Amino acid sequence: MSKLRILYVASEINPFLQTSEVADFVRKLPQAMQERGMEIRILVPRFGLINERKNRLHEVVRLSGINIAVGEEEKPLVIKVASIPNAKLQVYFIDNEDYFHRKSVFFDKENKFYEDNDERAIFFCKGVLETVKKLGWSPDIVHCNDWMTSLIPLYIKSTYKNDPIFKDSKTVFSVYNNVFSHKFNSDLIDKVKMIDIEDNMLSNLKSADFEGFIKLGMEYADLVIKAENIENLDQLFGDLVKEKTVDTIEHSENYFDSYFELYNELAG
């Protein structure tokens, strides 16, 4: 059997940044899968809290220089890379001066949710897909973690569906309890759109809030995984949960084996 290729996408990873359980999960699982013979890539945003000198980030010039469209604007994509200490894993960082150089993640000093967090998510998701294309590395599984990555399953099933890099990729979407109450502006749908995406495909996003992003990710992912602390998922997402296969994998001692089996089954 050839090596399975797993792409992990998340908003954070230890030891570079940790604000929630996502960072720890995305640190441990890829290493465990690599030790089981899988080929791994990890992409996260380069939030301003990440110290570049201390963590030895450096720009990958051959991957940088693309412009990413967000609504009417195009913004330059910069890719940086660093190695995880004591592990044979590299992390690629999606960077842009306008979106990621603030010294905080999603909330400002007054604990106010950034108005452009939607644009930051759009830029990140598009940046991930374009970077993987430039790497020329075709993932069997794209494992998306939390709301910021929720557009990737949609993009892979529409705009990128015939792209040789992604045409056979399956997507996994893990839902966490990192809820926010902010409602984005009404132009969100227009900003998210790409080629081959019609308005009706974005109906779950019309609420322009946390639930909208999660529902969209669930709708287009091949498999949805519930983090064990979301007890009200069925109530929150109603019929969508009934339609989808939602696995709950408790992150206890043996969860690596569960993911190993799940990935192999999904890649089929």
Short mmCIF file of C-alpha atoms in Angstrom, two decimals:
data_model
loop_
_atom_site.label_atom_id
_atom_site.label_comp_id
_atom_site.label_asym_id
_atom_site.label_seq_id
_atom_site.Cartn_x
_atom_site.Cartn_y
_atom_site.Cartn_z
CA MET A 1 0.00 0.00 0.00
CA SER A 2 1.42 3.41 -0.92
CA LYS A 3 1.84 6.00 1.81
CA LEU A 4 -1.31 7.95 2.56
CA ARG A 5 -0.81 11.71 2.27
CA ILE A 6 -2.56 13.72 4.98
CA LEU A 7 -2.84 17.51 4.93
CA TYR A 8 -3.66 19.08 8.29
CA VAL A 9 -5.13 22.58 8.31
CA ALA A 10 -5.80 24.47 11.55
CA SER A 11 -5.72 27.91 13.15
CA GLU A 12 -2.94 26.97 15.59
CA ILE A 13 -0.38 24.36 16.57
CA ASN A 14 1.90 23.79 19.55
CA PRO A 15 4.58 24.91 20.28
CA PHE A 16 4.12 27.99 18.08
CA LEU A 17 0.71 29.09 19.38
CA GLN A 18 -1.94 27.67 21.69
CA THR A 19 -5.27 29.31 22.51
CA SER A 20 -7.46 26.18 22.51
CA GLU A 21 -7.32 22.38 22.43
CA VAL A 22 -6.89 22.53 18.63
CA ALA A 23 -3.18 23.40 19.01
CA ASP A 24 -2.39 20.32 21.06
CA PHE A 25 -4.40 17.98 18.85
CA VAL A 26 -2.74 19.24 15.65
CA ARG A 27 0.67 18.83 17.30
CA LYS A 28 0.20 15.21 18.40
CA LEU A 29 -1.91 13.58 15.69
CA PRO A 30 0.28 14.38 12.62
CA GLN A 31 3.37 13.03 14.37
CA ALA A 32 1.50 9.84 15.34
CA MET A 33 0.35 9.37 11.74
CA GLN A 34 3.85 10.02 10.41
CA GLU A 35 5.20 7.39 12.78
CA ARG A 36 2.63 4.98 11.30
CA GLY A 37 4.06 5.58 7.81
CA MET A 38 1.87 8.39 6.48
CA GLU A 39 3.19 11.46 4.65
CA ILE A 40 2.23 14.71 6.39
CA ARG A 41 1.92 18.43 5.62
CA ILE A 42 0.64 21.02 8.14
CA LEU A 43 -0.58 24.55 7.33
CA VAL A 44 -1.57 27.24 9.85
CA PRO A 45 -1.83 31.07 9.83
CA ARG A 46 1.21 33.08 10.94
CA PHE A 47 -0.57 35.09 13.65
CA GLY A 48 1.42 38.00 15.08
CA LEU A 49 1.80 36.29 18.45
CA ILE A 50 4.20 33.80 16.86
CA ASN A 51 7.76 34.94 17.43
CA GLU A 52 9.60 34.40 14.14
CA ARG A 53 13.13 34.61 15.53
CA LYS A 54 12.51 32.39 18.52
CA ASN A 55 10.70 29.80 16.40
CA ARG A 56 13.11 30.11 13.45
CA LEU A 57 10.51 30.83 10.80
CA HIS A 58 11.85 31.70 7.39
CA GLU A 59 10.16 32.64 4.14
CA VAL A 60 9.84 30.05 1.36
CA VAL A 61 10.38 32.33 -1.60
CA ARG A 62 9.40 29.76 -4.25
CA LEU A 63 5.96 29.38 -2.63
CA SER A 64 5.34 33.07 -1.89
CA GLY A 65 4.28 35.81 -4.27
CA ILE A 66 0.78 34.72 -5.28
CA ASN A 67 -2.03 37.23 -4.88
CA ILE A 68 -5.18 35.95 -3.19
CA ALA A 69 -8.53 37.57 -4.00
CA VAL A 70 -10.82 38.44 -1.09
CA GLY A 71 -13.86 40.24 -2.43
CA GLU A 72 -12.73 43.11 -4.65
CA GLU A 73 -9.20 43.14 -3.25
CA GLU A 74 -6.14 41.04 -3.93
CA LYS A 75 -3.56 40.56 -1.21
CA PRO A 76 -0.07 39.03 -1.43
CA LEU A 77 0.49 35.60 0.06
CA VAL A 78 3.72 34.99 1.96
CA ILE A 79 4.66 31.45 3.00
CA LYS A 80 7.00 30.74 5.90
CA VAL A 81 8.19 27.45 7.31
CA ALA A 82 9.59 26.14 10.59
CA SER A 83 10.38 22.78 12.09
CA ILE A 84 8.73 21.41 15.21
CA PRO A 85 11.46 20.81 17.81
CA ASN A 86 12.11 17.13 18.55
CA ALA A 87 9.89 15.97 15.68
CA LYS A 88 10.56 15.36 12.01
CA LEU A 89 7.72 17.67 11.03
CA GLN A 90 7.64 20.99 9.25
CA VAL A 91 4.86 23.55 9.57
CA TYR A 92 3.98 25.93 6.74
CA PHE A 93 2.64 29.33 7.80
CA ILE A 94 0.22 31.40 5.71
CA ASP A 95 1.12 35.05 6.15
CA ASN A 96 -0.06 38.47 5.01
CA GLU A 97 0.82 41.80 6.59
CA ASP A 98 -2.75 43.18 6.64
CA TYR A 99 -4.34 40.07 8.14
CA PHE A 100 -1.82 38.39 10.41
CA HIS A 101 0.63 40.87 11.89
CA ARG A 102 -1.54 41.90 14.86
CA LYS A 103 -0.37 40.82 18.29
CA SER A 104 -3.51 38.81 18.95
CA VAL A 105 -5.53 36.06 17.27
CA PHE A 106 -9.28 36.70 16.81
CA PHE A 107 -9.95 39.37 19.47
CA ASP A 108 -8.36 42.80 20.01
CA LYS A 109 -7.09 44.18 23.34
CA GLU A 110 -10.65 45.18 24.32
CA ASN A 111 -11.76 41.59 23.64
CA LYS A 112 -13.66 42.72 20.56
CA PHE A 113 -13.90 40.22 17.70
CA TYR A 114 -12.10 41.52 14.61
CA GLU A 115 -14.57 42.64 11.94
CA ASP A 116 -12.38 41.13 9.21
CA ASN A 117 -12.00 37.66 10.73
CA ASP A 118 -14.15 36.43 7.85
CA GLU A 119 -11.67 37.84 5.33
CA ARG A 120 -8.78 36.36 7.28
CA ALA A 121 -10.46 32.94 7.10
CA ILE A 122 -11.15 33.29 3.36
CA PHE A 123 -7.56 34.37 2.68
CA PHE A 124 -6.23 31.51 4.79
CA CYS A 125 -8.37 28.80 3.14
CA LYS A 126 -7.57 29.98 -0.39
CA GLY A 127 -3.90 30.43 0.57
CA VAL A 128 -3.72 26.84 1.83
CA LEU A 129 -5.07 25.40 -1.42
CA GLU A 130 -2.81 27.53 -3.62
CA THR A 131 0.24 26.65 -1.50
CA VAL A 132 -0.45 22.93 -1.75
CA LYS A 133 -0.79 23.34 -5.53
CA LYS A 134 2.59 25.06 -5.64
CA LEU A 135 4.10 22.27 -3.58
CA GLY A 136 2.81 19.87 -6.25
CA TRP A 137 1.76 17.52 -3.44
CA SER A 138 -1.59 15.78 -3.81
CA PRO A 139 -3.25 14.93 -0.46
CA ASP A 140 -5.42 11.85 -0.05
CA ILE A 141 -7.06 13.38 3.03
CA VAL A 142 -7.42 17.06 3.95
CA HIS A 143 -8.18 17.25 7.68
CA CYS A 144 -9.67 20.67 8.51
CA ASN A 145 -9.91 21.78 12.14
CA ASP A 146 -12.32 24.39 13.50
CA TRP A 147 -14.38 27.15 11.89
CA MET A 148 -11.47 29.03 10.26
CA THR A 149 -10.84 26.07 7.92
CA SER A 150 -14.50 25.41 7.09
CA LEU A 151 -14.42 26.80 3.53
CA ILE A 152 -11.84 24.27 2.34
CA PRO A 153 -14.27 21.32 1.85
CA LEU A 154 -16.52 23.61 -0.24
CA TYR A 155 -13.63 24.88 -2.39
CA ILE A 156 -12.29 21.34 -2.98
CA LYS A 157 -15.76 20.16 -4.06
CA SER A 158 -16.31 23.11 -6.42
CA THR A 159 -13.55 25.43 -7.68
CA TYR A 160 -10.78 22.84 -7.27
CA LYS A 161 -12.75 19.68 -8.09
CA ASN A 162 -11.01 19.12 -11.44
CA ASP A 163 -7.58 20.24 -10.27
CA PRO A 164 -5.15 17.29 -10.55
CA ILE A 165 -3.84 18.04 -7.04
CA PHE A 166 -7.25 17.83 -5.34
CA LYS A 167 -9.53 15.82 -7.64
CA ASP A 168 -9.21 12.64 -5.52
CA SER A 169 -8.86 14.33 -2.11
CA LYS A 170 -11.31 13.49 0.68
CA THR A 171 -12.04 16.02 3.42
CA VAL A 172 -12.48 15.59 7.17
CA PHE A 173 -13.89 18.48 9.22
CA SER A 174 -13.40 18.50 13.00
CA VAL A 175 -15.83 20.68 14.97
CA TYR A 176 -14.69 22.29 18.22
CA ASN A 177 -16.45 24.42 20.79
CA ASN A 178 -14.61 27.67 19.95
CA VAL A 179 -17.86 29.59 19.58
CA PHE A 180 -18.07 33.32 18.87
CA SER A 181 -21.20 35.50 18.88
CA HIS A 182 -20.14 37.97 16.17
CA LYS A 183 -22.24 38.35 13.01
CA PHE A 184 -20.34 39.30 9.84
CA ASN A 185 -21.46 41.83 7.23
CA SER A 186 -23.92 40.93 4.48
CA ASP A 187 -21.16 40.90 1.82
CA LEU A 188 -19.73 37.67 3.29
CA ILE A 189 -21.33 35.48 0.60
CA ASP A 190 -19.82 37.56 -2.21
CA LYS A 191 -16.37 37.44 -0.61
CA VAL A 192 -16.46 33.65 -0.18
CA LYS A 193 -17.53 32.95 -3.79
CA MET A 194 -15.13 31.52 -6.31
CA ILE A 195 -15.49 29.92 -9.76
CA ASP A 196 -18.19 27.21 -9.86
CA ILE A 197 -19.83 28.39 -6.63
CA GLU A 198 -23.47 29.47 -6.91
CA ASP A 199 -25.44 31.39 -4.27
CA ASN A 200 -27.53 28.34 -3.37
CA MET A 201 -24.36 26.44 -2.42
CA LEU A 202 -23.74 29.00 0.31
CA SER A 203 -27.20 28.98 1.88
CA ASN A 204 -25.83 27.67 5.20
CA LEU A 205 -23.53 30.68 5.39
CA LYS A 206 -26.34 33.25 5.10
CA SER A 207 -26.50 33.56 8.89
CA ALA A 208 -22.94 35.01 8.63
CA ASP A 209 -21.97 33.68 12.07
CA PHE A 210 -20.15 30.82 13.79
CA GLU A 211 -22.98 28.37 13.11
CA GLY A 212 -22.99 29.32 9.42
CA PHE A 213 -19.28 28.54 9.02
CA ILE A 214 -19.63 25.23 10.89
CA LYS A 215 -22.70 24.17 8.91
CA LEU A 216 -20.93 24.93 5.63
CA GLY A 217 -17.90 22.89 6.66
CA MET A 218 -20.14 20.00 7.70
CA GLU A 219 -22.18 20.17 4.50
CA TYR A 220 -19.24 19.72 2.11
CA ALA A 221 -16.87 17.55 4.17
CA ASP A 222 -16.77 13.82 3.44
CA LEU A 223 -16.63 13.12 7.16
CA VAL A 224 -17.39 15.25 10.22
CA ILE A 225 -15.74 14.63 13.58
CA LYS A 226 -17.16 16.04 16.78
CA ALA A 227 -14.74 17.07 19.51
CA GLU A 228 -16.05 15.39 22.62
CA ASN A 229 -16.94 18.61 24.45
CA ILE A 230 -19.71 19.67 22.05
CA GLU A 231 -22.70 18.10 23.71
CA ASN A 232 -25.32 20.19 21.94
CA LEU A 233 -24.16 19.56 18.36
CA ASP A 234 -27.34 17.67 17.41
CA GLN A 235 -29.50 20.44 18.79
CA LEU A 236 -27.32 23.17 17.26
CA PHE A 237 -27.13 21.80 13.74
CA GLY A 238 -30.32 19.76 13.55
CA ASP A 239 -31.04 18.08 10.24
CA LEU A 240 -27.51 18.52 8.95
CA VAL A 241 -26.19 16.19 11.64
CA LYS A 242 -28.80 13.58 10.69
CA GLU A 243 -27.68 13.69 7.05
CA LYS A 244 -23.96 13.48 7.77
CA THR A 245 -21.83 10.77 9.28
CA VAL A 246 -20.64 12.46 12.46
CA ASP A 247 -18.01 10.51 14.39
CA THR A 248 -17.10 11.32 17.96
CA ILE A 249 -13.51 10.38 18.69
CA GLU A 250 -12.67 10.80 22.35
CA HIS A 251 -9.16 12.18 22.61
CA SER A 252 -8.01 9.61 25.12
CA GLU A 253 -4.99 7.30 25.00
CA ASN A 254 -5.92 5.25 21.93
CA TYR A 255 -7.34 7.89 19.62
CA PHE A 256 -4.38 7.70 17.22
CA ASP A 257 -5.44 4.20 16.15
CA SER A 258 -9.01 5.43 15.55
CA TYR A 259 -7.77 8.14 13.19
CA PHE A 260 -5.38 5.76 11.43
CA GLU A 261 -8.26 3.40 10.64
CA LEU A 262 -10.59 6.26 9.73
CA TYR A 263 -8.11 7.77 7.23
CA ASN A 264 -7.46 4.42 5.55
CA GLU A 265 -11.17 3.69 5.29
CA LEU A 266 -11.96 7.11 3.86
CA ALA A 267 -9.13 7.01 1.32
CA GLY A 268 -10.47 3.58 0.37
#
